Coordinates of C-alpha atoms and ligand atoms in Angstrom, one line a residue:
X1 CA -24.3 -14.3 4.3
X2 CA -20.7 -12.9 4.5
X3 CA -19.3 -16.4 4.7
X4 CA -21.3 -17.5 1.8
X5 CA -20.3 -14.6 -0.4
X6 CA -16.6 -14.5 0.3
X7 CA -15.9 -18.1 1.1
X8 CA -12.3 -17.9 2.0
X9 CA -11.4 -19.6 -1.2
X10 CA -12.5 -16.4 -2.9
X11 CA -15.1 -18.1 -5.1
X12 CA -17.2 -15.8 -7.0
X13 CA -20.9 -15.5 -6.1
X14 CA -23.0 -16.5 -9.1
X15 CA -26.0 -14.6 -10.3
X16 CA -28.4 -17.4 -9.3
X17 CA -27.3 -17.2 -5.7
X18 CA -27.9 -13.4 -5.5
X19 CA -31.0 -11.9 -3.8
X20 CA -32.7 -9.2 -5.9
X21 CA -31.0 -6.5 -3.9
X22 CA -27.6 -8.1 -4.4
X23 CA -28.2 -8.4 -8.1
X24 CA -29.3 -4.8 -8.4
X25 CA -26.1 -3.8 -6.5
X26 CA -24.0 -5.8 -8.9
X27 CA -25.7 -4.1 -11.8
X28 CA -24.8 -0.7 -10.5
X29 CA -21.2 -1.8 -10.1
X30 CA -21.1 -3.3 -13.6
X31 CA -22.5 -0.1 -15.0
X32 CA -19.6 1.9 -13.4
X33 CA -21.7 3.6 -10.8
X34 CA -19.9 4.8 -7.7
X35 CA -21.2 3.3 -4.5
X36 CA -21.6 5.9 -1.7
X37 CA -21.6 5.4 2.1
X38 CA -25.4 5.8 2.5
X39 CA -26.1 3.3 -0.3
X40 CA -27.1 -0.3 0.4
X41 CA -24.2 -2.7 -0.1
X42 CA -23.7 -6.4 0.6
X43 CA -22.0 -7.2 4.0
X44 CA -19.2 -8.9 2.2
X45 CA -18.5 -5.9 0.1
X46 CA -18.4 -3.7 3.2
X47 CA -16.1 -6.0 5.1
X48 CA -13.8 -6.6 2.2
X49 CA -13.4 -2.9 1.7
X50 CA -12.8 -2.2 5.4
X51 CA -10.0 -4.8 5.3
X52 CA -8.5 -3.4 2.1
X53 CA -8.8 0.3 2.9
X54 CA -7.7 -0.3 6.5
X55 CA -4.6 -2.3 5.5
X56 CA -3.9 0.4 3.0
X57 CA -4.1 3.1 5.6
X58 CA -1.9 1.1 8.0
X59 CA 0.7 0.7 5.2
X60 CA 0.8 4.5 4.7
X61 CA 1.4 5.1 8.4
X62 CA 3.8 2.2 9.0
X63 CA 5.6 3.2 5.8
X64 CA 6.7 6.4 7.4
X65 CA 8.9 4.5 9.8
X66 CA 11.7 3.2 7.5
X67 CA 12.0 6.6 6.0
X68 CA 11.7 8.6 9.2
X69 CA 14.8 6.7 10.2
X70 CA 16.7 8.8 7.7
X71 CA 15.3 12.3 8.2
X72 CA 18.1 13.3 10.6
X73 CA 20.8 11.7 8.4
X74 CA 19.8 13.0 5.0
X75 CA 23.0 14.2 3.3
X76 CA 21.9 17.8 2.6
X77 CA 19.4 20.3 3.8
X78 CA 17.5 20.0 0.6
X79 CA 17.2 16.2 0.7
X80 CA 16.1 16.6 4.3
X81 CA 13.3 19.0 3.4
X82 CA 12.2 16.7 0.5
X83 CA 12.2 13.6 2.8
X84 CA 10.2 15.4 5.5
X85 CA 7.7 16.5 2.9
X86 CA 7.4 13.0 1.6
X87 CA 7.0 11.4 5.0
X88 CA 4.4 14.0 5.8
X89 CA 2.5 13.1 2.6
X90 CA 2.3 9.5 3.7
X91 CA 0.7 10.6 7.0
X92 CA -1.8 12.5 4.9
X93 CA -2.5 9.4 2.8
X94 CA -3.1 7.4 6.0
X95 CA -5.6 10.0 7.2
X96 CA -7.6 10.1 4.0
X97 CA -7.8 6.3 4.0
X98 CA -8.8 6.0 7.7
X99 CA -11.5 8.6 6.9
X100 CA -12.7 6.5 3.9
X101 CA -12.8 3.4 6.0
X102 CA -14.8 5.3 8.7
X103 CA -17.6 5.9 6.1
X104 CA -18.1 2.1 6.2
X105 CA -18.9 2.1 9.9
X106 CA -15.6 1.3 11.5
X107 CA -13.7 3.8 13.7
X108 CA -10.1 4.7 13.4
X109 CA -9.5 3.5 16.9
X110 CA -10.9 0.1 16.1
X111 CA -8.6 -0.2 13.0
X112 CA -5.6 0.8 15.1
X113 CA -6.5 -1.7 17.8
X114 CA -6.8 -4.4 15.1
X115 CA -3.4 -3.4 13.8
X116 CA -1.7 -3.5 17.2
X117 CA -3.3 -6.8 18.1
X118 CA -2.1 -8.3 14.8
X119 CA -5.6 -8.9 13.4
X120 CA -4.8 -6.5 10.5
X121 CA -1.8 -6.3 8.3
X122 CA 0.2 -3.6 6.5
X123 CA 2.3 -4.0 3.4
X124 CA 5.1 -6.6 4.1
X125 CA 7.7 -4.3 2.4
X126 CA 7.9 -2.1 5.5
X127 CA 9.3 -4.9 7.6
X128 CA 12.6 -4.6 5.8
X129 CA 15.2 -2.2 7.2
X130 CA 16.6 0.9 5.4
X131 CA 20.3 0.5 6.0
X132 CA 21.9 3.2 3.8
X133 CA 20.9 6.5 2.2
X134 CA 20.6 4.6 -1.1
X135 CA 17.8 2.6 0.5
X136 CA 15.8 5.8 0.6
X137 CA 16.3 6.1 -3.1
X138 CA 15.3 2.5 -3.7
X139 CA 12.2 2.8 -1.5
X140 CA 11.0 5.9 -3.4
X141 CA 11.8 4.4 -6.8
X142 CA 10.6 0.9 -6.3
X143 CA 8.2 0.9 -3.3
X144 CA 6.4 4.1 -4.2
X145 CA 6.6 2.9 -7.9
X146 CA 4.9 -0.4 -7.0
X147 CA 2.4 1.6 -4.9
X148 CA 1.5 3.7 -7.9
X149 CA 1.1 0.6 -10.1
X150 CA -1.4 -0.7 -7.5
X151 CA -3.2 2.5 -6.8
X152 CA -3.7 4.2 -10.2
X153 CA -6.4 1.6 -11.2
X154 CA -8.0 2.1 -7.8
X155 CA -9.0 5.6 -8.8
X156 CA -11.7 3.8 -10.8
X157 CA -12.7 1.5 -7.9
X158 CA -16.5 1.2 -7.2
X159 CA -16.4 2.7 -3.7
X160 CA -16.7 6.5 -4.1
X161 CA -14.7 7.7 -1.0
X162 CA -11.9 5.2 -1.8
X163 CA -11.7 6.1 -5.5
X164 CA -11.6 9.9 -4.7
X165 CA -8.9 9.5 -2.0
X166 CA -6.8 7.7 -4.6
X167 CA -6.8 10.6 -7.0
X168 CA -4.8 12.9 -4.7
X169 CA -2.7 10.0 -3.3
X170 CA -1.6 9.0 -6.8
X171 CA -0.5 12.5 -7.7
X172 CA 1.7 12.6 -4.6
X173 CA 3.0 9.1 -5.1
X174 CA 4.4 10.1 -8.5
X175 CA 6.4 12.8 -6.8
X176 CA 7.7 10.3 -4.3
X177 CA 8.8 8.0 -7.0
X178 CA 10.7 10.7 -8.8
X179 CA 12.5 11.8 -5.6
X180 CA 13.6 8.2 -5.1
X181 CA 14.8 8.0 -8.7
X182 CA 16.6 11.3 -8.3
X183 CA 18.5 10.0 -5.2
X184 CA 19.5 6.9 -7.3
X185 CA 20.7 9.1 -10.1
X186 CA 22.9 11.0 -7.7
X187 CA 24.3 7.9 -6.2
X188 CA 25.2 6.1 -9.5
X189 CA 26.9 9.2 -10.7
X190 CA 28.9 9.6 -7.4
X191 CA 31.9 7.7 -6.1
X192 CA 32.4 4.0 -6.7
X193 CA 31.3 3.4 -3.1
X194 CA 28.1 5.3 -3.7
X195 CA 27.4 3.4 -6.9
X196 CA 27.9 0.2 -4.9
X197 CA 25.4 1.4 -2.3
X198 CA 22.9 2.0 -5.0
X199 CA 23.4 -1.5 -6.5
X200 CA 23.2 -3.0 -3.0
X201 CA 19.9 -1.2 -2.3
X202 CA 18.4 -2.5 -5.6
X203 CA 19.6 -6.0 -4.7
X204 CA 17.8 -5.9 -1.4
X205 CA 14.6 -4.1 -2.4
X206 CA 13.9 -5.8 -5.8
X207 CA 12.2 -9.0 -4.6
X208 CA 10.4 -7.4 -1.7
X209 CA 9.0 -4.9 -4.2
X210 CA 7.7 -7.7 -6.4
X211 CA 6.0 -9.2 -3.3
X212 CA 4.0 -5.9 -2.9
X213 CA 1.6 -7.1 -5.6
X214 CA 0.6 -10.1 -3.4
X215 CA 0.8 -13.8 -4.1
X216 CA 0.6 -15.2 -7.5
X217 CA -3.0 -15.2 -9.0
X218 CA -3.3 -19.0 -8.6
X219 CA -2.7 -18.6 -4.8
X220 CA -4.6 -15.3 -4.3
X221 CA -7.6 -15.9 -2.0
X222 CA -9.7 -12.8 -2.4
X223 CA -9.4 -12.0 -6.1
X224 CA -12.4 -13.2 -8.0
X225 CA -15.1 -11.6 -5.9
X226 CA -13.1 -8.4 -5.3
X227 CA -12.7 -8.0 -9.1
X228 CA -16.4 -8.5 -9.7
X229 CA -17.1 -5.8 -7.1
X230 CA -14.4 -3.5 -8.7
X231 CA -12.6 -3.3 -5.4
X232 CA -9.6 -4.8 -7.2
X233 CA -9.1 -3.8 -10.8
X234 CA -6.3 -6.0 -12.0
X235 CA -4.8 -9.3 -11.0
X236 CA -1.6 -9.4 -8.9
X237 CA 0.4 -11.0 -11.7
X238 CA -0.8 -8.5 -14.2
X239 CA 0.4 -5.6 -12.1
X240 CA 3.7 -7.3 -11.2
X241 CA 4.4 -7.8 -14.9
X242 CA 3.6 -4.1 -15.6
X243 CA 5.9 -3.1 -12.8
X244 CA 8.8 -5.2 -14.0
X245 CA 8.3 -4.0 -17.6
X246 CA 8.4 -0.4 -16.4
X247 CA 11.2 -0.7 -14.0
X248 CA 13.8 -2.7 -15.9
X249 CA 14.6 0.1 -18.4
X250 CA 14.8 2.5 -15.5
X251 CA 17.4 0.3 -13.9
X252 CA 19.3 0.1 -17.2
X253 CA 19.3 3.8 -17.4
X254 CA 20.9 4.0 -14.0
X255 CA 23.5 1.4 -15.1
X256 CA 22.4 -1.0 -12.4
X257 CA 21.8 -4.7 -12.6
X258 CA 18.4 -6.2 -11.6
X259 CA 19.4 -9.1 -9.3
X260 CA 17.7 -11.8 -11.4
X261 CA 19.7 -14.0 -13.7
X262 CA 16.5 -15.2 -15.4
X263 CA 15.4 -11.7 -16.4
X264 CA 15.1 -11.4 -20.2
X265 CA 12.9 -9.7 -22.7
X266 CA 10.3 -12.0 -24.2
X267 CA 9.4 -10.7 -27.7
X268 CA 6.4 -12.9 -28.0
X269 CA 4.6 -11.7 -24.9
X270 CA 6.0 -8.1 -25.2
X271 CA 7.2 -8.2 -21.6
X272 CA 10.0 -9.5 -19.5
X273 CA 10.3 -13.0 -18.2
X274 CA 11.5 -12.8 -14.6
X275 CA 11.9 -14.9 -11.4
X276 CA 9.2 -15.0 -8.8
X277 CA 10.1 -13.8 -5.4
X278 CA 10.6 -16.3 -2.6
X279 CA 7.0 -16.8 -1.5
X280 CA 8.1 -18.7 1.7
X281 CA 9.9 -15.5 2.7
X282 CA 6.8 -13.5 1.9
X283 CA 4.6 -15.7 4.2
X284 CA 7.2 -15.7 6.9
X285 CA 7.2 -11.9 6.9
X286 CA 3.4 -11.8 6.8
X287 CA 3.3 -14.1 9.8
X288 CA 5.4 -11.6 11.7
X289 CA 8.9 -13.1 11.2
X290 CA 10.4 -10.4 9.0
X291 CA 13.5 -8.4 10.0
X292 CA 11.5 -5.4 11.4
X293 CA 8.0 -6.6 12.3
X294 CA 8.4 -6.3 16.0
X295 CA 10.1 -3.0 15.8
X296 CA 7.4 -1.5 13.5
X297 CA 4.5 -2.6 15.7
X298 CA 6.5 -1.6 18.8
X299 CA 6.8 1.9 17.3
X300 CA 3.0 2.1 16.5
X301 CA 2.2 0.9 20.0
X302 CA 4.4 3.5 21.6
X303 CA 2.9 6.3 19.4
X304 CA -0.6 5.0 20.4
X305 CA 0.2 5.0 24.1
X306 CA 2.1 8.3 24.0
X307 CA -0.9 9.9 22.2
X308 CA -3.5 8.8 24.8
X309 CA -3.5 12.1 26.6
X310 CA -4.1 14.0 23.3
X311 CA -7.1 11.7 22.5
X312 CA -8.5 12.1 26.0
X313 CA -8.0 15.9 25.9
X314 CA -9.8 16.2 22.6
X315 CA -12.7 14.1 23.9
X316 CA -13.0 16.2 27.1
X317 CA -13.0 19.3 25.0
X318 CA -15.6 18.0 22.6
X319 CA -17.9 16.9 25.5
X320 CA -17.5 20.3 27.2
X321 CA -18.3 22.1 23.9
X322 CA -21.4 19.8 23.4
X323 CA -22.6 20.6 26.9
X324 CA -22.2 24.3 26.3
X325 CA -24.1 24.2 23.1
X326 CA -26.9 22.2 24.7
X327 CA -27.1 24.7 27.6
X328 CA -27.4 27.6 25.1
Ligands
FE2_1 FE1 1.6 7.0 0.2
FE2_2 FE1 4.6 7.4 -1.2

């Protein structure tokens, strides 16, 4: 049934093809009901959600790595504290999302194993290196900014645990975006070299940030069915456009130049025209050939291996506790 419903072309299942149960489910989704873990759901819905929430969780966790790289080198104690808090928030986001995925009948261990084996992805943006302090500004401003753009509509997603996790995550993401913008403000008002670093960071992170919304709608494989299920609330191109429209004035305020010669305001559509990112590069990075893919997965593998004794210790403790309770 799964293959039939989410044919990899992403074709939408029509009403006539639905069983009565599937049609009743679709009616609930259409009416804006929240689907809860104990409710009946189509297998395709469950699997698509596991993939989406799992990849989202992995992105939060892997996303700590490029920033963690700068904790020891943050320029002031205050910036260091802020960055530590931000990276810690991302760990929290990962945990809420793994918990949300677990309500669908998959364990966190399974999701982690899928990530390490390359069967699951995380956002391709985290395969780019953070070379200077200005990159931490650009990541907060652009990457967390794009994350917010993606995640705010997901607060209305049909799956209850996912929608509720998004509420808190979005609040924290807006703080992240502001801390990034505040770094950029400081840099552009600093020395000519600092301003240059800020421009260079924007140059390198602009297109990878646009890629965060996924391929163009015409090439996006899972969209139609996911939108019918309200797992996805807006199309990739819609969100990308909104992001560009919001971000260009922010770049102007910083006095920085968006690295796109085609960028111009289009009065008629009420938005900017802009160049698409290099999709070949996107698919290369997705396939594991980005600048930092091996490093990121290597770091996750090491953390998993190093943490084995903690997992074993917790299991032993839980078993001992259960035996004691049973004996009493
Ligand atoms: Fe996050
Ligand atoms: Fe964030």
